Amino acid sequence: MSTDKHAFQAETKSLLRLMIHSLYSNKEIFLRELISNASDACDKLRYEAISKPELLGEQELAVEIVPDKEAGTLTIRDTGIGMSRDDLIANLGTIARSGTREFLSNMSGDQAKDAQMIGQFGVGFYAAFIVASKVEVKSLRAGTTEAAQWSSDGEGEFEVADCDKSTPGTEVILYLSEENKEFLEPQRLSFIAKKYSDHIGLPIRLKMDEEKGEMETINQAGAFWTRAKNDLKDEDYQGFYKHLTHDFEDAMCWAHHKVEGNMEYTSLVYIPKRASFELWNREEHHGLKLYVKRVFIMDKAAELLPTYLRFVRGLVDTSDLPLNVSREILQNSRVTDKIKAALVKRVLDMLDDMAKNKPDDYKQFWSIFGGVLKEGLVEDPANSQRIAKLLRMASTKDPEGELTSLEAYVSRMKEDQKSIYFITAETLNAARNSPHIEGFRKKDFEVLLLTDRIDEWVVSHLNEFDGKPLKSVAQGGAELEDAIETAEQAKTEVLYKDVLERAKKVLEDRVQDVVLSKRLTDSPSCLVAPDNGMSRRLEKMLMQGGEKFPMAKPILELNGEHPLVARLKQADEDAAFSDIAEVLLGQAQLTEGGSLEDPAAFVKRLNKMILNQTASPIIVS
């Protein structure tokens, strides 16, 4: 017999240490994980048998649970696809998942929280080591003749050897530690299996009496989603969700629909309470499980939902696709397009209902998945207004920590307000304290405070809401003046005409223009982007991403009522004027989170101005 020894992957070793010594607060979860894996193996064999019927033959797909009190072992076996020697090494020695290191680094030592994380991460096989001091796996892959055995105590190494097994499938043999012998009691095993796995669509059999050796089917053995909605309770849906996703926490909400007529399919979709580790990786495979006539076809059919709904979990079972359907066929199928459109509507309906009737739940949803949902405003123009209603944003009218909707914003708009105003910034504090919103605050115009990186793309695609255009307070003109203020502004512009031209000449290599501001009330200066131009923050983000493009020069706005701008007007000497103009530009760059081209020169000019400051007040005339 050929036997090889292998070391666990480093991350796997760390994970096993957590599992064995401190992870789960609820040990019985191990059985659910192993039954779920066995069910998946049967689904995979059923799928492969579509093109190779000989793999299945007359074999019944089932899961069996066999306790042996004398040997102190608990065996979970299936008649599924099985694993080859190489499969055992690859699947049971390595956690082949992106985000493994992040997962481990987030472990806190809190059993309840860590249990939720491990379930979310989906490495259920290793749960066997919670109750077992040693685990053996015997497996024969369907269509082959050479069986293999994997064994480990979970400490650092595992062995793989040849073994005798004549039928395809897998046996997981747990050598239970002394304190976990309770899991050899048939009644206890039956209770756990019914609690967590009653919804699995194939027989789960348990040896109830070791002497008689009889196997008893302990679950309903029908595909969960085919059962009538009236017969299902909330706990049934939550149980199936946990089986489907390996999550340890309940789903936030779900929708179960059966469609009949020209097109027939059943969909069951869930919104989780937690984000998966792959959520922000758009390249990672996401999607729903696809079944055709209750035959498992595909684990992550991304073609059934758009990328911006990748947080949705669930399945679709249809009769209108061929059993040998491929991704290429899915991508070019009218049936897929119709199902996808219907699923998008149902998910948005769920979110609408949650936002309206369960605002606290929706607040939790938004804090976790809002950034992903926003992508839909760019990706799905047909549903942009529906998605826009679901947006939640900070605003100058809401207390810190509270968010508003666009509908609520519009309902609070002033009679003379024509636009929905927003500002984008790196942080909430930077947005709240930006000089750009000073005039709007004085007029009591509400401003939305947008701080997500994706917000720059959101506002470039969402041009209006409820007939009101969206307008950046850091871009172009503003609707802030009334008739009296317009006349005063005109007088001030006459007074400052020469100053503005002179300042523009000093700064002409860095600014497009120098103008008096209608938006500043407290700050001396700010930079704004031209009308219809790219925002300053977006330019910065693109440059950080390595994008090369001709950058538009900003407009420098000056507050004619500010003493520093008055000092600029009174500066006769070219050197003094230049120093003040440079300081005003530098301050404007700093207040919007930018960097200075020559910080040392800026400090030198600022120090000179402070030292030369006179005690006499400066009067604007």
Coordinates of C-alpha atoms in Angstrom, one line a residue:
M1 CA 0.0 0.0 0.0
S2 CA 1.4 3.4 -1.0
T3 CA 1.3 6.0 1.8
D4 CA 2.4 9.6 1.5
K5 CA 2.7 12.2 4.3
H6 CA 1.9 15.9 3.6
A7 CA 2.0 19.1 5.7
F8 CA -1.1 21.2 5.9
Q9 CA -1.0 24.6 4.2
A10 CA 0.0 27.2 6.7
E11 CA -3.4 28.9 6.7
T12 CA -5.1 25.5 7.1
K13 CA -2.9 24.7 10.0
S14 CA -3.9 27.9 11.8
L15 CA -7.6 27.3 11.0
L16 CA -7.5 23.8 12.4
R17 CA -5.9 25.0 15.6
L18 CA -8.8 27.4 16.1
M19 CA -11.4 24.7 15.2
I20 CA -9.9 22.1 17.6
H21 CA -9.2 24.3 20.6
S22 CA -11.6 27.2 20.8
L23 CA -13.8 28.0 17.8
Y24 CA -17.3 26.6 18.0
S25 CA -19.6 27.3 20.8
N26 CA -22.2 24.9 19.2
K27 CA -20.5 21.6 18.5
E28 CA -23.5 19.9 16.8
I29 CA -22.9 22.1 13.8
F30 CA -20.2 19.7 12.6
L31 CA -23.0 17.2 11.5
R32 CA -24.8 19.8 9.4
E33 CA -21.5 20.7 7.6
L34 CA -20.7 17.1 6.8
I35 CA -24.2 16.2 5.7
S36 CA -24.2 19.3 3.5
N37 CA -20.9 18.3 1.9
A38 CA -22.3 14.8 1.3
S39 CA -25.4 16.3 -0.4
D40 CA -23.2 18.5 -2.6
A41 CA -21.2 15.4 -3.7
C42 CA -24.4 13.7 -4.7
D43 CA -25.5 16.8 -6.7
K44 CA -22.2 16.8 -8.5
L45 CA -22.5 13.1 -9.5
R46 CA -26.1 13.7 -10.7
Y47 CA -24.8 16.5 -12.9
E48 CA -21.9 14.6 -14.4
A49 CA -24.2 11.7 -15.1
I50 CA -26.1 13.9 -17.6
S51 CA -23.4 13.4 -20.1
K52 CA -22.1 10.1 -18.7
P53 CA -25.1 8.1 -17.5
E54 CA -22.8 5.1 -16.7
L55 CA -21.4 7.0 -13.8
L56 CA -24.7 6.8 -11.9
G57 CA -26.1 3.6 -13.2
E58 CA -28.6 2.1 -10.8
Q59 CA -27.0 3.6 -7.8
E60 CA -29.3 5.6 -5.4
L61 CA -28.0 8.9 -4.3
A62 CA -28.2 9.1 -0.5
V63 CA -26.4 10.1 2.7
E64 CA -26.0 7.6 5.6
I65 CA -25.1 8.2 9.2
V66 CA -23.6 5.3 11.1
P67 CA -22.7 5.5 14.8
D68 CA -20.5 2.7 16.3
K69 CA -20.4 2.9 20.1
E70 CA -17.9 0.0 20.4
A71 CA -15.4 1.5 18.1
G72 CA -16.2 5.1 19.2
T73 CA -16.6 6.2 15.6
L74 CA -19.2 8.1 13.7
T75 CA -19.3 7.6 9.9
I76 CA -21.0 9.9 7.4
R77 CA -21.0 8.4 4.0
D78 CA -22.5 9.3 0.6
T79 CA -22.9 7.8 -2.8
G80 CA -21.9 10.9 -4.6
I81 CA -19.1 11.9 -7.0
G82 CA -16.2 10.8 -4.7
M83 CA -12.6 12.0 -4.7
S84 CA -9.4 10.7 -6.3
R85 CA -6.1 10.7 -4.4
D86 CA -5.1 14.0 -5.9
D87 CA -8.6 15.4 -5.0
L88 CA -8.1 14.4 -1.4
I89 CA -4.7 16.2 -1.2
A90 CA -6.0 19.3 -2.9
N91 CA -9.3 19.6 -1.2
L92 CA -8.5 18.5 2.3
G93 CA -5.0 19.9 2.7
T94 CA -5.5 23.4 1.4
I95 CA -8.1 26.1 1.8
A96 CA -8.2 27.2 -1.8
R97 CA -10.1 30.3 -1.1
S98 CA -9.2 34.0 -1.6
G99 CA -9.2 36.0 1.5
T100 CA -7.9 33.2 3.8
R101 CA -5.3 35.4 5.5
E102 CA -7.9 38.2 6.0
F103 CA -10.3 35.6 7.5
L104 CA -7.7 34.4 10.0
S105 CA -6.6 37.9 10.9
N106 CA -10.2 38.8 11.8
M107 CA -10.5 35.9 14.3
S108 CA -11.2 37.5 17.7
G109 CA -11.3 34.5 20.1
D110 CA -15.0 35.2 20.7
Q111 CA -16.6 31.8 20.0
A112 CA -20.0 33.1 18.9
K113 CA -18.6 35.7 16.5
D114 CA -15.9 33.4 15.2
A115 CA -18.5 30.7 14.6
Q116 CA -20.4 33.1 12.4
M117 CA -17.2 33.9 10.5
I118 CA -16.2 30.3 9.9
G119 CA -19.6 29.5 8.5
Q120 CA -19.5 32.5 6.3
F121 CA -16.1 31.5 5.0
G122 CA -17.4 28.1 4.1
V123 CA -14.8 25.5 5.2
G124 CA -17.2 23.1 6.8
F125 CA -15.2 19.8 6.5
Y126 CA -12.8 21.0 9.1
A127 CA -15.6 21.2 11.6
A128 CA -15.1 17.5 12.0
F129 CA -12.1 18.2 14.3
I130 CA -14.3 20.0 16.8
V131 CA -15.5 16.6 18.1
A132 CA -12.9 14.1 16.7
S133 CA -9.4 13.5 17.7
K134 CA -8.8 11.8 14.4
V135 CA -10.6 11.9 11.0
E136 CA -10.3 9.4 8.2
V137 CA -11.8 9.9 4.7
K138 CA -12.2 7.0 2.3
S139 CA -13.2 7.8 -1.2
L140 CA -13.6 6.4 -4.7
R141 CA -14.2 8.8 -7.6
A142 CA -17.0 7.8 -9.9
G143 CA -15.7 6.3 -13.1
T144 CA -12.4 5.2 -11.6
T145 CA -11.2 2.0 -9.8
E146 CA -8.5 3.2 -7.4
A147 CA -9.7 4.3 -4.0
A148 CA -7.7 6.5 -1.6
Q149 CA -7.7 7.2 2.1
W150 CA -6.9 10.5 3.9
S151 CA -6.3 10.7 7.6
S152 CA -5.1 13.3 10.1
D153 CA -5.3 14.3 13.8
G154 CA -5.5 17.9 12.7
E155 CA -2.2 18.9 14.2
G156 CA 0.1 19.6 11.3
E157 CA 0.2 16.7 8.9
F158 CA -2.1 14.3 7.0
E159 CA -1.5 11.0 5.3
V160 CA -2.8 9.7 2.0
A161 CA -2.8 6.0 1.1
D162 CA -4.5 3.5 -1.1
C163 CA -7.5 1.7 0.3
D164 CA -10.1 -0.8 -0.5
K165 CA -13.5 0.7 -1.6
S166 CA -15.6 -0.8 -4.3
T167 CA -18.4 1.7 -4.7
P168 CA -18.2 5.4 -5.7
G169 CA -18.6 8.0 -3.0
T170 CA -17.0 9.1 0.3
E171 CA -16.9 8.0 3.9
V172 CA -15.9 10.4 6.6
I173 CA -15.0 8.5 9.8
L174 CA -14.8 10.5 13.0
Y175 CA -12.9 9.0 16.0
L176 CA -14.8 10.9 18.6
S177 CA -12.9 12.3 21.6
E178 CA -14.1 11.1 25.0
E179 CA -16.1 14.3 25.8
N180 CA -18.0 14.1 22.6
K181 CA -19.4 10.5 22.8
E182 CA -22.9 12.0 23.1
F183 CA -22.8 12.1 19.3
L184 CA -23.0 8.3 19.1
E185 CA -26.5 8.3 20.4
P186 CA -29.0 7.7 17.5
Q187 CA -31.7 9.9 19.0
R188 CA -29.3 12.8 19.4
L189 CA -28.1 12.4 15.8
S190 CA -31.7 12.2 14.5
F191 CA -32.6 15.4 16.3
I192 CA -29.6 17.3 14.9
A193 CA -30.1 16.0 11.4
K194 CA -33.8 16.9 11.3
K195 CA -33.1 20.3 12.8
Y196 CA -30.5 21.3 10.3
S197 CA -30.9 19.1 7.2
D198 CA -34.5 18.1 6.9
H199 CA -34.8 20.2 3.7
I200 CA -32.1 18.3 1.7
G201 CA -33.6 16.8 -1.4
L202 CA -32.2 13.2 -1.1
P203 CA -32.6 10.6 1.7
I204 CA -30.6 10.9 4.9
R205 CA -30.5 7.5 6.6
L206 CA -29.5 6.8 10.2
K207 CA -28.6 3.5 11.8
M208 CA -31.0 3.6 14.8
D209 CA -30.1 0.2 16.2
E210 CA -26.6 -1.3 15.9
E211 CA -27.8 -4.8 16.6
K212 CA -30.5 -4.9 13.9
G213 CA -28.4 -2.8 11.5
E214 CA -31.5 -1.2 10.0
M215 CA -31.2 2.2 8.3
E216 CA -34.1 4.6 8.9
T217 CA -34.8 7.6 6.6
I218 CA -35.1 10.7 8.9
N219 CA -35.8 13.6 6.5
Q220 CA -38.5 14.5 4.0
A221 CA -36.1 13.9 1.1
G222 CA -37.8 16.3 -1.3
A223 CA -36.2 19.4 -2.9
F224 CA -37.0 22.2 -0.4
W225 CA -37.9 24.8 -3.0
T226 CA -40.5 22.6 -4.6
R227 CA -42.6 22.5 -1.5
A228 CA -45.7 24.8 -1.2
K229 CA -45.0 28.1 0.5
N230 CA -48.0 27.6 2.8
D231 CA -46.3 24.5 4.2
L232 CA -43.1 26.3 5.1
K233 CA -42.3 28.3 8.2
D234 CA -39.7 31.0 8.7
E235 CA -37.5 28.5 10.5
D236 CA -37.7 26.2 7.5
Y237 CA -36.5 29.0 5.2
Q238 CA -33.7 29.9 7.6
G239 CA -32.6 26.3 7.9
F240 CA -32.4 25.9 4.2
Y241 CA -30.5 29.2 3.9
K242 CA -27.8 27.9 6.3
H243 CA -27.5 24.6 4.3
L244 CA -27.3 26.5 1.1
T245 CA -24.7 29.1 2.1
H246 CA -22.9 27.5 5.1
D247 CA -23.7 30.7 7.0
F248 CA -24.2 30.4 10.7
E249 CA -26.4 33.5 10.9
D250 CA -30.0 33.8 9.7
A251 CA -30.8 35.6 6.5
M252 CA -32.1 39.1 6.6
C253 CA -35.0 38.4 4.2
W254 CA -36.0 36.1 1.3
A255 CA -38.3 35.7 -1.7
H256 CA -39.7 32.4 -2.9
H257 CA -41.5 32.4 -6.3
K258 CA -42.8 29.7 -8.6
V259 CA -43.6 30.9 -12.2
E260 CA -45.7 28.8 -14.6
G261 CA -47.0 29.5 -18.1
N262 CA -44.9 30.3 -21.1
M263 CA -41.8 29.9 -18.9
E264 CA -41.5 27.7 -15.9
Y265 CA -39.0 28.2 -13.1
T266 CA -38.8 28.5 -9.3
S267 CA -36.6 31.0 -7.6
L268 CA -35.6 31.3 -3.9
V269 CA -33.3 34.2 -3.1
Y270 CA -32.0 35.5 0.2
I271 CA -30.3 38.7 1.4
P272 CA -27.7 37.8 4.1
K273 CA -26.9 39.8 7.2
R274 CA -23.1 39.6 6.6
A275 CA -20.9 40.2 3.6
S276 CA -18.8 37.4 2.3
F277 CA -15.0 37.8 2.1
E278 CA -15.2 37.9 -1.7
L279 CA -17.9 40.6 -1.9
W280 CA -15.6 43.5 -3.0
N281 CA -13.7 41.3 -5.5
R282 CA -15.7 41.8 -8.7
E283 CA -13.5 39.2 -10.4
E284 CA -14.5 36.5 -8.0
H285 CA -17.2 34.2 -9.2
H286 CA -20.6 35.2 -7.7
G287 CA -24.1 34.1 -8.5
L288 CA -27.0 31.8 -7.7
K289 CA -27.1 28.0 -7.8
L290 CA -28.7 26.7 -11.0
Y291 CA -30.8 23.6 -11.1
V292 CA -32.6 22.3 -14.2
K293 CA -35.6 20.0 -13.4
R294 CA -34.1 19.6 -9.8
V295 CA -30.8 18.5 -11.2
F296 CA -27.9 20.6 -9.9
I297 CA -26.1 22.2 -12.8
M298 CA -23.9 25.1 -11.7
D299 CA -22.8 26.4 -8.3
K300 CA -22.3 30.1 -9.1
A301 CA -24.3 31.1 -12.2
A302 CA -23.3 34.8 -12.5
E303 CA -25.5 35.1 -15.6
L304 CA -28.7 35.0 -13.4
L305 CA -28.0 38.3 -11.6
P306 CA -26.1 41.5 -12.4
T307 CA -22.8 42.0 -10.6
Y308 CA -24.2 44.8 -8.4
L309 CA -26.5 42.2 -6.8
R310 CA -23.7 39.8 -6.1
F311 CA -24.5 39.8 -2.3
V312 CA -27.8 37.9 -3.1
R313 CA -27.7 34.2 -2.3
G314 CA -30.1 31.5 -3.5
L315 CA -31.1 29.3 -6.4
V316 CA -33.1 29.0 -9.6
D317 CA -34.7 25.7 -10.8
T318 CA -36.0 25.9 -14.4
S319 CA -37.5 23.5 -16.9
D320 CA -36.8 25.7 -19.8
L321 CA -33.0 25.1 -20.2
P322 CA -31.3 21.9 -21.4
L323 CA -29.7 19.7 -18.8
N324 CA -26.3 20.1 -20.5
V325 CA -26.5 23.9 -20.3
S326 CA -23.2 25.7 -20.3
R327 CA -22.1 29.2 -19.4
E328 CA -21.9 30.1 -23.0
I329 CA -25.5 29.0 -23.6
L330 CA -26.6 30.9 -20.5
Q331 CA -25.0 34.1 -21.7
N332 CA -26.9 33.9 -25.0
S333 CA -30.2 32.6 -23.8
R334 CA -33.5 34.6 -23.9
V335 CA -34.7 32.4 -21.0
T336 CA -31.8 33.5 -18.9
D337 CA -32.4 37.2 -19.8
K338 CA -36.1 36.9 -18.7
I339 CA -35.2 35.1 -15.5
K340 CA -32.5 37.6 -14.8
A341 CA -34.9 40.6 -15.3
A342 CA -37.5 39.0 -13.0
L343 CA -35.0 38.3 -10.3
V344 CA -33.7 41.8 -10.4
K345 CA -37.2 43.1 -9.9
R346 CA -37.8 40.7 -7.0
V347 CA -34.6 41.7 -5.2
L348 CA -35.4 45.4 -5.6
D349 CA -39.0 44.7 -4.5
M350 CA -37.5 43.0 -1.4
L351 CA -35.3 46.0 -0.7
D352 CA -38.2 48.5 -1.3
D353 CA -40.3 46.6 1.2
M354 CA -37.5 46.4 3.8
A355 CA -36.8 50.2 3.4
K356 CA -40.4 51.0 3.9
N357 CA -41.5 48.6 6.6
K358 CA -38.3 47.6 8.4
P359 CA -36.1 50.7 8.4
D360 CA -33.8 49.4 11.1
D361 CA -33.1 46.3 9.0
Y362 CA -32.6 48.4 5.9
K363 CA -30.1 50.6 7.8
Q364 CA -28.2 47.5 8.6
F365 CA -28.4 46.3 5.0
W366 CA -27.2 49.6 3.7
S367 CA -24.2 49.7 6.1
I368 CA -23.0 46.4 4.7
F369 CA -24.1 46.3 1.1
G370 CA -24.9 49.9 0.1
G371 CA -21.6 50.4 -1.6
V372 CA -22.2 47.4 -3.9
L373 CA -25.8 48.4 -4.6
K374 CA -24.6 51.8 -5.8
E375 CA -22.8 50.1 -8.7
G376 CA -26.2 49.4 -10.2
L377 CA -26.6 53.1 -11.0
V378 CA -23.7 52.7 -13.4
E379 CA -24.4 49.2 -14.6
D380 CA -28.2 49.1 -14.9
P381 CA -29.5 52.4 -16.4
A382 CA -33.0 50.8 -16.8
N383 CA -33.4 50.5 -13.0
S384 CA -31.4 53.6 -12.0
Q385 CA -34.4 55.5 -10.6
R386 CA -35.5 52.4 -8.6
I387 CA -32.0 52.1 -7.2
A388 CA -31.8 55.8 -6.6
K389 CA -34.8 55.6 -4.2
L390 CA -32.8 53.0 -2.2
L391 CA -29.8 55.2 -1.7
R392 CA -28.9 56.5 1.7
M393 CA -26.6 59.4 2.3
A394 CA -25.3 61.7 5.0
S395 CA -26.5 65.3 4.8
T396 CA -26.1 68.7 6.4
K397 CA -29.6 68.4 7.7
D398 CA -29.3 65.1 9.4
P399 CA -27.5 64.4 12.8
E400 CA -24.1 62.7 12.5
G401 CA -24.6 59.0 12.0
E402 CA -28.1 59.3 10.4
L403 CA -28.7 59.0 6.7
T404 CA -31.3 60.4 4.4
S405 CA -32.9 59.2 1.1
L406 CA -33.3 61.3 -2.0
E407 CA -37.1 61.3 -1.6
A408 CA -36.7 62.8 1.9
Y409 CA -34.2 65.4 0.6
V410 CA -36.6 66.5 -2.1
S411 CA -39.5 66.8 0.4
R412 CA -37.4 69.2 2.4
M413 CA -36.2 71.4 -0.5
K414 CA -36.7 75.2 -0.3
E415 CA -39.3 76.8 -2.6
D416 CA -36.5 78.7 -4.4
Q417 CA -34.2 75.7 -4.6
K418 CA -33.8 74.2 -8.1
S419 CA -31.3 71.5 -7.7
I420 CA -30.2 68.6 -5.4
Y421 CA -26.9 69.7 -4.0
F422 CA -24.0 67.4 -3.1
I423 CA -20.3 67.4 -2.2
T424 CA -17.8 64.5 -2.5
A425 CA -14.9 64.3 -0.1
E426 CA -12.5 61.8 1.4
T427 CA -14.2 61.9 4.9
L428 CA -17.4 63.0 6.4
N429 CA -15.6 65.7 8.5
A430 CA -13.9 67.0 5.3
A431 CA -17.3 67.2 3.6
R432 CA -19.1 68.9 6.6
N433 CA -16.3 71.5 7.0
S434 CA -15.7 72.2 3.3
P435 CA -15.7 75.9 2.3
H436 CA -17.8 74.9 -0.7
I437 CA -20.9 74.5 1.4
E438 CA -20.6 77.7 3.5
G439 CA -23.0 79.7 1.3
F440 CA -25.5 76.9 1.0
R441 CA -25.5 76.5 4.8
K442 CA -26.2 80.3 5.1
K443 CA -29.1 79.9 2.7
D444 CA -30.3 76.8 4.6
F445 CA -29.9 74.7 1.4
E446 CA -29.3 71.0 2.3
V447 CA -26.2 69.4 0.9
L448 CA -25.6 65.7 0.6
L449 CA -22.2 64.5 1.9
L450 CA -20.8 61.7 -0.3
T451 CA -17.6 60.0 0.9
D452 CA -17.6 56.6 -0.8
R453 CA -15.0 56.3 -3.7
I454 CA -17.8 55.0 -6.0
D455 CA -19.9 58.1 -5.3
E456 CA -17.8 60.0 -8.0
W457 CA -19.1 57.5 -10.6
V458 CA -22.6 57.5 -9.1
V459 CA -23.2 61.2 -9.5
S460 CA -21.7 61.2 -13.0
H461 CA -24.4 58.7 -14.0
L462 CA -27.3 59.8 -11.9
N463 CA -28.1 63.2 -13.4
E464 CA -31.5 63.8 -11.9
F465 CA -34.0 62.5 -9.4
D466 CA -37.7 63.2 -9.4
G467 CA -37.1 65.8 -12.0
K468 CA -34.5 67.7 -10.0
P469 CA -30.9 67.8 -11.3
L470 CA -28.0 66.8 -9.1
K471 CA -25.4 69.5 -8.8
S472 CA -22.0 69.6 -7.1
V473 CA -21.4 72.5 -4.8
A474 CA -17.8 72.4 -5.8
Q475 CA -18.5 72.8 -9.5
G476 CA -19.5 75.7 -11.6
G477 CA -22.0 78.4 -10.6
A478 CA -24.6 78.3 -7.8
E479 CA -28.1 79.5 -7.2
L480 CA -27.3 81.4 -4.0
E481 CA -27.8 85.1 -4.8
D482 CA -31.0 87.1 -4.6
A483 CA -31.6 90.4 -6.3
I484 CA -30.0 92.5 -3.5
E485 CA -27.0 90.2 -3.2
T486 CA -26.6 90.3 -7.0
A487 CA -26.3 94.0 -7.0
E488 CA -23.8 94.0 -4.1
Q489 CA -21.8 91.3 -5.9
A490 CA -21.6 93.4 -9.0
K491 CA -20.3 96.4 -7.0
T492 CA -17.7 94.2 -5.4
E493 CA -16.6 92.7 -8.7
V494 CA -16.0 96.2 -10.0
L495 CA -13.8 97.0 -7.0
Y496 CA -11.9 93.7 -7.4
K497 CA -11.6 93.7 -11.2
D498 CA -7.9 94.7 -11.4
V499 CA -7.1 92.4 -8.4
L500 CA -8.6 89.4 -10.0
E501 CA -6.8 90.0 -13.3
R502 CA -3.5 90.5 -11.5
A503 CA -4.0 87.3 -9.4
K504 CA -4.9 85.3 -12.5
K505 CA -1.6 86.5 -14.2
V506 CA 0.4 85.4 -11.1
L507 CA -1.3 82.0 -11.0
E508 CA -2.0 81.4 -14.6
D509 CA 0.0 78.2 -15.0
R510 CA -2.1 76.5 -12.3
V511 CA -5.6 78.0 -12.5
Q512 CA -8.1 78.6 -15.3
D513 CA -9.5 81.7 -13.8
V514 CA -9.7 83.8 -10.6
V515 CA -13.2 85.0 -9.7
L516 CA -15.2 86.4 -6.7
S517 CA -17.1 83.7 -5.0
K518 CA -20.9 83.5 -4.3
R519 CA -20.5 80.4 -2.1
L520 CA -17.9 81.5 0.5
T521 CA -18.9 83.2 3.7
D522 CA -16.1 82.3 6.2
S523 CA -13.1 80.9 4.2
P524 CA -10.9 83.2 2.0
S525 CA -10.7 80.9 -1.0
C526 CA -11.6 77.6 -2.6
L527 CA -11.1 75.7 -5.8
V528 CA -14.0 74.6 -8.1
A529 CA -14.1 72.6 -11.2
P530 CA -15.5 74.1 -14.4
D531 CA -19.1 73.5 -15.3
N532 CA -19.5 70.0 -16.8
G533 CA -15.9 69.3 -15.9
M534 CA -14.4 66.4 -13.9
S535 CA -14.5 66.9 -10.2
R536 CA -11.2 67.5 -8.4
R537 CA -11.6 64.4 -6.3
L538 CA -12.2 62.2 -9.4
E539 CA -9.2 63.6 -11.1
K540 CA -7.1 62.7 -8.0
M541 CA -8.5 59.2 -7.8
L542 CA -7.8 58.5 -11.5
M543 CA -4.3 59.8 -11.2
Q544 CA -3.7 57.5 -8.2
G545 CA -4.9 54.6 -10.3
G546 CA -2.3 55.4 -13.0
E547 CA -4.7 57.0 -15.5
K548 CA -3.1 59.6 -17.8
F549 CA -5.3 62.4 -19.1
P550 CA -5.0 66.2 -19.6
M551 CA -6.2 67.7 -16.3
A552 CA -8.4 70.8 -16.5
K553 CA -7.1 73.7 -14.5
P554 CA -9.5 74.6 -11.6
I555 CA -11.1 78.0 -11.0
L556 CA -9.9 79.9 -7.9
E557 CA -12.7 81.6 -6.1
L558 CA -12.0 84.4 -3.6
N559 CA -14.2 85.7 -0.8
G560 CA -14.3 89.4 -1.3
E561 CA -15.5 89.9 2.4
H562 CA -12.5 88.1 3.9
P563 CA -9.6 90.2 5.5
L564 CA -7.0 88.1 3.7
V565 CA -8.5 88.9 0.3
A566 CA -8.8 92.5 1.3
R567 CA -5.1 92.5 2.1
L568 CA -4.5 91.1 -1.4
K569 CA -6.3 94.1 -2.8
Q570 CA -4.2 96.5 -0.7
A571 CA -0.8 94.9 -1.6
D572 CA 1.0 97.3 -3.8
E573 CA 4.3 95.6 -4.2
D574 CA 4.4 92.7 -6.7
A575 CA 6.3 90.4 -4.2
A576 CA 3.8 90.9 -1.4
F577 CA 0.8 90.5 -3.8
S578 CA 2.4 87.3 -5.2
D579 CA 2.9 85.9 -1.7
I580 CA -0.7 86.5 -0.7
A581 CA -2.1 85.1 -4.0
E582 CA 0.1 81.9 -3.5
V583 CA -1.1 81.5 0.1
L584 CA -4.7 81.8 -1.0
L585 CA -4.2 79.1 -3.6
G586 CA -2.3 76.9 -1.2
Q587 CA -5.1 77.2 1.4
A588 CA -7.7 76.3 -1.2
Q589 CA -5.7 73.2 -2.2
L590 CA -5.2 72.1 1.4
T591 CA -8.9 72.5 2.4
E592 CA -10.0 70.1 -0.3
G593 CA -7.4 67.5 0.8
G594 CA -4.9 68.2 -1.9
S595 CA -1.1 68.5 -1.7
L596 CA 1.1 71.4 -2.3
E597 CA 3.7 71.5 -5.1
D598 CA 6.2 73.3 -2.8
P599 CA 5.2 73.0 0.9
A600 CA 8.4 74.8 2.0
A601 CA 7.7 77.8 -0.1
F602 CA 4.1 77.9 1.2
V603 CA 5.3 77.9 4.8
K604 CA 7.9 80.5 4.1
R605 CA 5.3 82.9 2.6
L606 CA 2.9 82.2 5.4
N607 CA 5.5 83.0 8.1
K608 CA 6.4 86.2 6.3
M609 CA 2.8 87.3 6.2
I610 CA 2.3 86.6 9.9
L611 CA 5.5 88.5 10.9
N612 CA 4.6 91.5 8.7
Q613 CA 1.0 91.6 10.0
T614 CA 0.1 95.1 11.4
A615 CA -2.0 95.7 14.4
S616 CA -4.3 98.0 12.6
P617 CA -7.5 96.4 11.2
I618 CA -8.0 96.0 7.5
I619 CA -11.1 97.6 6.1
V620 CA -12.8 96.4 2.9
S621 CA -13.7 99.4 0.7

